[in-house]
Coordinates of C-alpha atoms in Angstrom, one line a residue:
M1 CA 0.0 0.0 0.0
I2 CA 1.2 3.5 -0.8
S3 CA 1.1 5.7 2.3
K4 CA -1.0 8.9 2.6
E5 CA 2.3 10.9 2.8
I6 CA 3.5 9.5 -0.5
K7 CA 0.1 10.0 -2.2
G8 CA -0.2 13.5 -0.8
G9 CA 3.4 14.2 -1.7
A10 CA 2.9 12.9 -5.2
L11 CA -0.3 15.0 -5.7
L12 CA 1.4 18.1 -4.4
S13 CA 4.4 17.4 -6.6
Y14 CA 2.2 17.2 -9.6
A15 CA 0.4 20.3 -8.5
T16 CA 3.7 22.1 -8.3
I17 CA 4.8 20.7 -11.6
F18 CA 1.5 21.6 -13.2
A19 CA 1.8 25.2 -11.8
T20 CA 5.5 25.3 -12.8
N21 CA 4.7 24.3 -16.4
I22 CA 1.6 26.3 -16.8
V23 CA 3.1 29.4 -15.3
G24 CA 6.4 28.7 -17.1
I25 CA 4.5 28.5 -20.4
V26 CA 2.9 31.9 -19.7
L27 CA 5.9 33.4 -18.1
T28 CA 8.8 32.4 -20.4
P29 CA 7.6 34.3 -23.5
Y30 CA 6.9 37.3 -21.2
I31 CA 10.4 37.1 -19.8
I32 CA 11.9 36.7 -23.3
K33 CA 9.8 39.7 -24.6
S34 CA 10.7 41.8 -21.5
L35 CA 14.4 41.0 -21.6
G36 CA 14.9 40.3 -25.3
A37 CA 16.3 37.1 -26.7
S38 CA 19.9 38.2 -26.3
E39 CA 19.6 39.1 -22.5
Y40 CA 17.5 36.0 -21.9
G41 CA 20.3 34.0 -23.4
L42 CA 22.8 35.9 -21.1
Y43 CA 20.5 35.1 -18.1
T44 CA 20.4 31.3 -18.8
M45 CA 24.1 31.2 -19.7
I46 CA 25.3 32.8 -16.5
G47 CA 22.9 30.6 -14.6
A48 CA 24.5 27.6 -16.2
F49 CA 28.0 29.0 -15.5
V50 CA 27.5 29.5 -11.7
G51 CA 25.2 26.4 -11.6
Y52 CA 28.2 24.2 -11.8
L53 CA 29.0 25.1 -8.2
T54 CA 25.8 23.4 -7.0
V55 CA 27.5 20.0 -7.7
L56 CA 29.7 20.8 -4.7
D57 CA 26.8 19.6 -2.6
L58 CA 28.8 16.3 -3.2
G59 CA 25.6 14.3 -2.8
I60 CA 25.3 15.1 0.9
N61 CA 21.6 15.7 0.6
N62 CA 21.0 12.2 -0.8
S63 CA 23.3 10.9 2.0
I64 CA 21.1 12.6 4.5
I65 CA 18.0 10.9 3.1
R66 CA 19.7 7.5 3.0
F67 CA 21.5 7.6 6.4
V68 CA 18.6 9.2 8.3
A69 CA 16.2 6.7 6.9
K70 CA 18.7 4.0 7.9
Y71 CA 19.1 5.3 11.5
R72 CA 15.3 5.6 11.8
A73 CA 14.8 2.0 10.6
E74 CA 17.4 0.9 13.2
K75 CA 15.9 3.3 15.9
D76 CA 19.4 4.8 16.5
K77 CA 18.5 8.4 17.6
K78 CA 21.9 9.3 18.8
G79 CA 23.6 8.1 15.6
E80 CA 21.1 10.2 13.6
E81 CA 21.8 13.3 15.7
N82 CA 25.6 13.0 15.4
F83 CA 25.3 12.2 11.7
L84 CA 23.4 15.4 11.0
A85 CA 25.9 17.4 13.0
V86 CA 28.8 16.0 11.0
S87 CA 26.9 16.7 7.8
F88 CA 26.6 20.4 8.7
I89 CA 30.3 20.6 9.5
I90 CA 31.0 19.3 6.0
Y91 CA 28.4 21.7 4.6
A92 CA 30.3 24.7 6.2
I93 CA 33.5 23.6 4.4
I94 CA 31.6 23.2 1.1
S95 CA 30.1 26.7 1.4
L96 CA 33.6 28.2 1.9
T97 CA 34.9 26.3 -1.1
I98 CA 32.0 27.6 -3.2
I99 CA 32.8 31.2 -2.3
L100 CA 36.5 30.6 -3.2
L101 CA 35.9 28.9 -6.5
G102 CA 33.1 31.3 -7.4
S103 CA 35.5 34.2 -6.8
I104 CA 38.1 32.6 -9.2
G105 CA 35.4 32.2 -11.9
Y106 CA 34.4 35.8 -11.4
L107 CA 38.0 36.9 -12.1
Y108 CA 38.1 35.0 -15.4
L109 CA 34.8 36.2 -16.9
D110 CA 36.4 38.7 -19.2
E111 CA 38.7 36.1 -20.7
L112 CA 35.9 33.5 -21.1
F113 CA 33.2 35.7 -22.6
G114 CA 34.9 38.8 -23.8
K115 CA 34.6 37.8 -27.4
T116 CA 30.9 37.0 -27.4
L117 CA 29.5 39.5 -24.9
T118 CA 29.3 43.3 -25.1
L119 CA 30.7 45.5 -22.3
E120 CA 27.2 46.0 -20.9
Q121 CA 26.5 42.3 -20.9
L122 CA 29.8 41.6 -19.2
N123 CA 29.0 44.1 -16.4
K124 CA 25.6 42.5 -15.8
A125 CA 27.2 39.0 -15.9
K126 CA 29.6 40.0 -13.1
I127 CA 26.8 41.3 -10.9
M128 CA 24.7 38.1 -11.4
V129 CA 27.7 35.9 -10.7
V130 CA 28.3 37.6 -7.3
I131 CA 24.6 37.2 -6.3
L132 CA 24.4 33.6 -7.5
I133 CA 27.6 32.6 -5.6
F134 CA 25.9 33.8 -2.4
N135 CA 22.7 32.0 -3.4
V136 CA 24.5 28.7 -4.0
A137 CA 26.6 29.0 -0.8
V138 CA 23.5 29.3 1.3
T139 CA 21.1 27.1 -0.7
I140 CA 23.3 23.9 -0.6
P141 CA 23.5 23.6 3.2
G142 CA 19.9 24.8 3.5
G143 CA 18.8 21.9 1.3
A144 CA 19.6 19.6 4.2
F145 CA 16.4 20.5 6.0
N146 CA 14.3 19.4 3.0
A147 CA 16.3 16.2 2.8
I148 CA 15.5 15.5 6.5
C149 CA 11.8 15.9 5.8
M150 CA 12.2 13.4 2.9
A151 CA 14.0 10.9 5.1
Y152 CA 11.1 11.2 7.7
E153 CA 8.7 10.6 4.8
N154 CA 7.1 14.0 5.5
F155 CA 6.2 15.1 2.0
R156 CA 3.0 17.1 2.1
L157 CA 3.9 20.3 4.0
P158 CA 7.3 20.8 2.3
K159 CA 5.7 20.2 -1.1
A160 CA 2.9 22.7 -0.3
I161 CA 5.4 25.3 0.8
N162 CA 7.5 24.7 -2.4
L163 CA 4.3 25.3 -4.4
I164 CA 3.5 28.5 -2.6
K165 CA 7.2 29.6 -3.1
Y166 CA 6.9 29.1 -6.8
I167 CA 3.6 31.0 -7.2
L168 CA 5.0 33.9 -5.2
R169 CA 8.2 34.0 -7.2
S170 CA 6.2 34.0 -10.5
I171 CA 4.1 37.0 -9.3
L172 CA 7.2 38.9 -8.3
V173 CA 8.9 38.3 -11.6
V174 CA 5.8 39.6 -13.5
V175 CA 5.7 42.7 -11.3
I176 CA 9.4 43.4 -11.5
L177 CA 9.6 43.0 -15.3
F178 CA 6.5 45.1 -15.7
Y179 CA 8.3 48.0 -13.9
G180 CA 11.4 47.6 -16.1
G181 CA 13.4 45.0 -14.2
D182 CA 16.3 43.1 -15.9
S183 CA 18.1 39.8 -15.6
I184 CA 19.8 41.0 -12.4
S185 CA 16.4 41.6 -10.8
L186 CA 15.4 38.0 -11.6
V187 CA 18.5 36.7 -9.9
I188 CA 17.8 38.7 -6.8
V189 CA 14.2 37.4 -6.6
D190 CA 15.4 33.8 -6.9
T191 CA 17.9 34.4 -4.1
I192 CA 15.3 35.9 -1.7
M193 CA 12.8 33.2 -2.4
N194 CA 15.4 30.5 -1.7
L195 CA 16.2 32.0 1.6
I196 CA 12.6 32.1 2.6
F197 CA 12.1 28.5 1.6
I198 CA 15.2 27.4 3.6
I199 CA 13.9 29.1 6.7
A200 CA 10.5 27.4 6.3
M201 CA 12.1 23.9 5.8
A202 CA 14.3 24.5 8.9
Y203 CA 11.2 25.3 11.0
I204 CA 9.5 22.1 9.8
A205 CA 12.5 19.9 10.4
L206 CA 13.5 21.3 13.8
Y207 CA 10.2 22.1 15.3
K208 CA 7.4 20.2 13.6
L209 CA 9.4 16.9 13.3
N210 CA 11.5 17.7 16.4
V211 CA 14.7 16.7 14.7
K212 CA 17.8 17.2 16.9
I213 CA 21.3 18.0 15.6
R214 CA 23.8 17.2 18.3
Y215 CA 27.5 16.7 17.9
Y216 CA 28.9 13.8 19.9
S217 CA 32.1 13.0 18.1
F218 CA 33.7 13.3 14.7
E219 CA 34.0 9.7 13.7
K220 CA 36.4 9.2 10.8
T221 CA 34.5 6.0 9.8
L222 CA 31.2 8.0 9.6
A223 CA 32.8 10.8 7.5
M224 CA 34.3 8.2 5.2
S225 CA 30.9 6.4 4.9
I226 CA 29.3 9.7 4.0
F227 CA 31.9 10.5 1.3
H228 CA 32.0 6.9 0.0
Y229 CA 28.3 7.0 -0.6
S230 CA 27.9 10.6 -1.6
I231 CA 30.8 10.9 -4.0
W232 CA 29.0 9.0 -6.7
V233 CA 25.8 11.0 -6.1
F234 CA 28.0 14.0 -6.7
V235 CA 29.2 12.4 -10.0
L236 CA 25.6 12.0 -11.1
A237 CA 24.9 15.6 -10.2
L238 CA 28.0 16.6 -12.2
V239 CA 26.7 14.6 -15.1
N240 CA 23.4 16.4 -15.0
K241 CA 25.2 19.7 -15.2
L242 CA 27.4 18.6 -18.0
R243 CA 24.6 17.2 -20.1
W244 CA 22.1 20.0 -19.9
Q245 CA 24.0 23.2 -18.9
F246 CA 27.5 22.7 -20.4
G247 CA 26.0 23.0 -23.9
Q248 CA 24.9 26.5 -23.1
L249 CA 28.5 27.4 -22.2
V250 CA 29.8 25.7 -25.4
L251 CA 27.4 27.6 -27.6
G252 CA 28.0 30.8 -25.7
L253 CA 31.8 30.5 -26.4
N254 CA 31.2 30.1 -30.2
Y255 CA 27.8 31.7 -31.1
E256 CA 25.7 34.7 -30.2
T257 CA 23.5 34.5 -27.2
T258 CA 20.3 34.2 -29.4
M259 CA 21.4 30.6 -30.2
V260 CA 22.0 30.0 -26.5
A261 CA 18.4 31.2 -25.9
I262 CA 17.0 28.8 -28.5
Y263 CA 18.9 25.9 -27.0
A264 CA 17.8 26.9 -23.5
V265 CA 14.2 26.8 -24.5
G266 CA 14.6 23.2 -25.7
I267 CA 16.5 22.2 -22.4
T268 CA 13.7 23.9 -20.4
L269 CA 11.0 21.9 -22.1
G270 CA 13.1 18.8 -21.7
S271 CA 13.5 19.5 -17.9
Y272 CA 9.7 19.8 -17.6
Y273 CA 9.5 16.3 -19.0
G274 CA 11.9 15.0 -16.4
A275 CA 10.1 16.8 -13.6
F276 CA 6.8 14.9 -14.2
S277 CA 8.6 11.6 -13.6
S278 CA 10.7 12.7 -10.7
A279 CA 7.6 13.9 -8.8
I280 CA 6.9 10.2 -8.1
S281 CA 10.4 8.7 -8.1
S282 CA 11.8 11.3 -5.7
L283 CA 9.4 10.0 -3.0
F284 CA 10.7 6.5 -3.0
L285 CA 14.4 6.7 -1.9
P286 CA 13.4 6.2 1.7
K287 CA 11.3 3.2 0.7
A288 CA 14.3 1.7 -1.2
M289 CA 16.4 2.2 1.9
Q290 CA 13.9 0.4 4.1
M291 CA 13.6 -2.4 1.6
T292 CA 17.4 -2.8 1.7
V293 CA 17.6 -2.8 5.5
K294 CA 14.9 -5.4 5.6
S295 CA 16.7 -7.5 2.9
E296 CA 13.6 -7.8 0.7
S297 CA 13.7 -10.5 -1.9
P298 CA 14.7 -9.8 -5.5
Q299 CA 11.1 -10.7 -6.5
I300 CA 9.6 -8.0 -4.2
M301 CA 12.1 -5.5 -5.5
T302 CA 11.3 -6.3 -9.1
D303 CA 7.6 -6.0 -8.5
T304 CA 8.0 -2.7 -6.8
F305 CA 10.4 -1.5 -9.6
I306 CA 7.8 -2.5 -12.3
K307 CA 4.9 -0.9 -10.4
I308 CA 6.6 2.5 -10.0
S309 CA 8.0 2.3 -13.6
R310 CA 4.6 1.6 -15.1
I311 CA 3.1 4.7 -13.4
S312 CA 5.9 6.9 -14.5
T313 CA 5.7 5.5 -18.1
Y314 CA 2.0 6.3 -18.4
I315 CA 2.8 10.0 -17.6
L316 CA 6.0 10.1 -19.8
F317 CA 4.3 8.6 -22.9
F318 CA 1.4 11.0 -22.6
I319 CA 3.7 14.0 -22.5
L320 CA 6.0 12.6 -25.3
G321 CA 3.1 11.8 -27.6
G322 CA 1.4 15.1 -27.1
F323 CA 4.6 17.0 -27.8
I324 CA 5.4 15.0 -30.9
L325 CA 2.0 15.8 -32.3
V326 CA 1.5 19.5 -31.3
G327 CA 4.9 20.6 -30.0
R328 CA 5.9 22.6 -33.1
Q329 CA 2.6 24.5 -33.0
F330 CA 3.0 25.0 -29.3
I331 CA 6.5 26.6 -29.6
H332 CA 5.2 28.8 -32.5
L333 CA 2.4 30.2 -30.3
W334 CA 4.5 30.2 -27.2
V335 CA 7.7 32.0 -28.0
G336 CA 7.5 32.6 -31.8
D337 CA 9.2 31.4 -34.9
T338 CA 12.7 32.4 -33.7
F339 CA 12.6 29.4 -31.4
N340 CA 11.2 26.8 -33.9
E341 CA 14.4 24.7 -33.8
A342 CA 13.8 24.1 -30.1
Y343 CA 11.1 21.6 -31.1
L344 CA 13.6 19.1 -32.5
F345 CA 15.9 19.6 -29.5
T346 CA 13.0 18.8 -27.1
V347 CA 11.8 15.7 -28.9
L348 CA 15.3 14.3 -28.9
I349 CA 15.7 15.0 -25.2
M350 CA 12.3 13.4 -24.4
I351 CA 13.0 10.3 -26.3
G352 CA 16.5 9.9 -24.9
L353 CA 15.3 10.3 -21.3
T354 CA 12.2 8.1 -21.4
F355 CA 13.9 4.9 -20.3
T356 CA 16.1 6.6 -17.8
L357 CA 13.2 8.4 -16.1
S358 CA 10.8 5.5 -16.1
Q359 CA 13.4 3.3 -14.4
S360 CA 14.5 5.8 -11.8
F361 CA 13.5 3.5 -8.9
G362 CA 16.2 1.1 -10.0
N363 CA 18.7 4.0 -9.4
D364 CA 17.2 4.5 -5.9
L365 CA 17.8 0.8 -5.2
L366 CA 21.4 1.1 -6.3
Q367 CA 21.9 4.1 -4.0
A368 CA 20.2 2.3 -1.1
K369 CA 22.5 -0.7 -1.6
N370 CA 25.5 1.6 -2.0
K371 CA 26.0 0.1 -5.5
H372 CA 25.8 3.3 -7.5
R373 CA 29.5 3.6 -8.0
F374 CA 29.4 1.6 -11.3
R375 CA 26.5 3.7 -12.6
G376 CA 28.5 6.8 -11.7
I377 CA 31.5 5.6 -13.7
V378 CA 29.3 4.6 -16.7
I379 CA 27.2 7.7 -16.8
L380 CA 30.2 10.0 -16.3
T381 CA 32.1 8.3 -19.1
A382 CA 29.1 8.4 -21.5
T383 CA 28.4 12.0 -20.7
I384 CA 32.0 13.2 -21.2
L385 CA 32.2 11.4 -24.5
G386 CA 28.7 12.7 -25.5
V387 CA 29.6 16.3 -24.6
A388 CA 33.1 16.0 -26.3
V389 CA 31.7 14.6 -29.5
G390 CA 28.8 17.0 -29.3
W391 CA 31.2 20.0 -28.9
Y392 CA 33.0 18.9 -32.1
L393 CA 29.7 18.4 -33.9
S394 CA 28.4 21.8 -32.7
L395 CA 31.2 23.6 -34.5
R396 CA 29.8 22.4 -37.8
Y397 CA 26.2 21.7 -37.2
G398 CA 25.4 24.0 -34.3
A399 CA 23.1 23.0 -31.4
I400 CA 21.5 20.0 -33.2
G401 CA 24.9 18.3 -33.4
L402 CA 25.5 18.9 -29.7
I403 CA 22.2 17.5 -28.5
S404 CA 22.2 14.5 -30.9
S405 CA 25.5 13.3 -29.5
I406 CA 24.4 13.7 -25.9
V407 CA 21.2 11.7 -26.5
A408 CA 23.0 9.0 -28.3
F409 CA 25.3 8.4 -25.3
I410 CA 22.3 8.5 -23.0
F411 CA 21.0 5.4 -24.8
L412 CA 24.3 3.7 -24.6
E413 CA 24.5 4.3 -20.8
R414 CA 21.0 2.9 -20.3
I415 CA 21.8 -0.3 -22.2
V416 CA 24.8 -0.9 -19.9
M417 CA 22.7 -0.2 -16.8
W418 CA 20.0 -2.8 -17.8
W419 CA 22.7 -5.4 -17.6
Y420 CA 24.0 -4.1 -14.3
M421 CA 20.6 -3.9 -12.6
T422 CA 20.0 -7.5 -13.6
T423 CA 23.3 -8.8 -12.3
E424 CA 23.8 -6.7 -9.1
I425 CA 20.4 -6.1 -7.6
H426 CA 18.7 -8.9 -9.5
I427 CA 15.9 -6.9 -11.1
N428 CA 14.2 -9.1 -13.6
M429 CA 14.4 -6.8 -16.6
I430 CA 12.7 -9.4 -18.9
N431 CA 9.6 -9.0 -16.8
Y432 CA 10.0 -5.3 -16.9
F433 CA 10.2 -5.3 -20.8
K434 CA 7.1 -7.5 -21.0
D435 CA 5.2 -4.9 -19.1
F436 CA 6.7 -2.0 -20.9
S437 CA 6.0 -3.5 -24.4
G438 CA 2.3 -3.4 -23.7
Q439 CA 2.5 0.3 -22.8
L440 CA 4.7 1.0 -25.8
V441 CA 2.3 -0.7 -28.3
C442 CA -0.6 1.3 -26.9
F443 CA 1.4 4.5 -27.1
L444 CA 2.2 3.9 -30.7
I445 CA -1.4 3.0 -31.5
A446 CA -2.6 6.2 -29.8
L447 CA 0.0 8.2 -31.8
L448 CA -0.9 6.7 -35.1
I449 CA -4.7 7.1 -34.6
S450 CA -4.3 10.7 -33.3
Y451 CA -2.0 12.0 -36.1
P452 CA -4.5 12.0 -39.0
L453 CA -7.4 13.0 -36.8
L454 CA -5.4 16.1 -35.5
G455 CA -4.6 17.0 -39.1
L456 CA -8.4 17.5 -39.7
I457 CA -8.5 20.3 -37.1
S458 CA -7.8 23.4 -39.1
T459 CA -8.4 25.9 -36.3
T460 CA -5.2 27.8 -35.5
G461 CA -4.2 29.6 -32.3
W462 CA -4.4 28.4 -28.7
F463 CA -8.0 27.1 -29.1
G464 CA -6.9 24.8 -31.9
L465 CA -4.0 23.6 -29.9
L466 CA -6.2 22.9 -26.9
T467 CA -8.7 21.0 -29.1
K468 CA -5.9 18.8 -30.4
I469 CA -4.6 18.1 -26.9
I470 CA -8.0 17.1 -25.7
L471 CA -8.5 14.7 -28.7
F472 CA -5.1 13.1 -28.1
S473 CA -5.8 12.8 -24.4
A474 CA -9.0 10.9 -25.2
M475 CA -7.3 8.5 -27.7
Y476 CA -4.3 8.0 -25.3
S477 CA -6.5 7.4 -22.2
G478 CA -8.7 4.9 -24.1
C479 CA -5.7 2.9 -25.3
M480 CA -3.7 2.9 -22.0
Y481 CA -6.8 1.9 -20.0
Q482 CA -6.7 -1.4 -21.8
V483 CA -3.3 -2.3 -20.4
M484 CA -3.8 -1.0 -16.9
N485 CA -4.0 -3.6 -14.1
T486 CA -6.6 -3.5 -11.3
T487 CA -4.3 -1.6 -8.9
E488 CA -3.7 1.1 -11.5
K489 CA -7.3 1.4 -12.4
R490 CA -8.1 1.8 -8.7
L491 CA -5.5 4.5 -8.4
V492 CA -7.1 6.4 -11.2
Y493 CA -10.5 6.0 -9.6
D494 CA -9.2 7.3 -6.3
L495 CA -7.9 10.5 -8.0
I496 CA -11.4 11.3 -9.2
P497 CA -13.2 13.8 -6.9
A498 CA -16.0 12.1 -4.9
T499 CA -18.7 14.3 -6.5
L500 CA -17.8 13.1 -9.9
K501 CA -17.7 9.4 -9.1
I502 CA -20.4 7.1 -10.3
K503 CA -22.0 5.3 -7.4
R504 CA -21.8 1.6 -7.6

């Protein structure tokens, strides 16, 4: 049975993602129009530049989820308190390192971007870098409080606060841009909202959950255990930055910021795709840890893996199919013809990520069993090769060469991980693919039926787009309902408001 906290957390996650996507759809063209494509490209490029400092979290947040869940399962309160104290000592060192490295990066901005940025853009870039360095130095240790809530399987209140934070941030962005704000103003807003969120999470962890942070001793073995586990989570975070943000830097070094903006739109839409899956998968790391502590059988782990993967796949296929069919029209209406090329970027990213996102619980099991080192090596190697080849291709083919290479190596990494999950944590991937094949066939049928039907709708504009989405939704829902099992149908039924349910 899925707990109320997980159900509530998942629903609030999707509410947040829905709000994020809807507001993002409305807000992004407004931001681009207010800033201009060139400054929007500058805003995303500098965000990517400083964003690399966030990998210095070193995976400690994930370590907190894993170890606190472990201490709770073992009912070791003293061990939990000391672990958290040691974690915050490590965080203090990390924050100082961020300030040092960020300062070095600031000194080299002229050399890095002097050829592609104007003097005014360079001055704005320097101000944004200073603010963002402070933002990252505070946000990384502040994220520990959210991780504590996750480890305690307390999802609903933090998710609700995160939703409120995003709505308030969006309102502030609109107001500030309306009164002539620029990219620097957006960075300031993000920093302030992050500080408020950290304070709220600290209150929940320390007062609502009554979590204690007490230093008893600095055990070398504990520190080594944290780093041994977290280093590969850090590698995975680095991979994420290399895959999706390094490209903006590569293009920024060789092309004007307008191309960076187009690429950024594709990456943004691709990140929305990933967010829908992670809303469910992010809630299950504590469960994976508990299953590991209890030494659950491979069969139970396989069944859980398939159950979670199926739910994620329903959502991913719906978004992928809808975007394939109407994505080009959506981008045209959303941000204009200047960004048409972002359609192909987004489709490639979505296809490349589908397997990885739908199988994310397998990654949670690897982390829980402390067997994610191999995945870290594989994914880092694949990403470095993908980015390196992509950089070379981008010099000749532009952004499409870069993204094609990255996606190709994502597929290669996933093939290797299928073998590893089978041999190391004994997930029965044959059973998984049997289940997945039914969903894939229904997805393709829904796509093939919907394509000619949508072509009959000649209405242009947002109304025509909405009509096409509704038609595809009906086709997709009808097809997928045929492969749903009893538990999944019951889950869908439970999501229907009581006033709309048909009495049996």
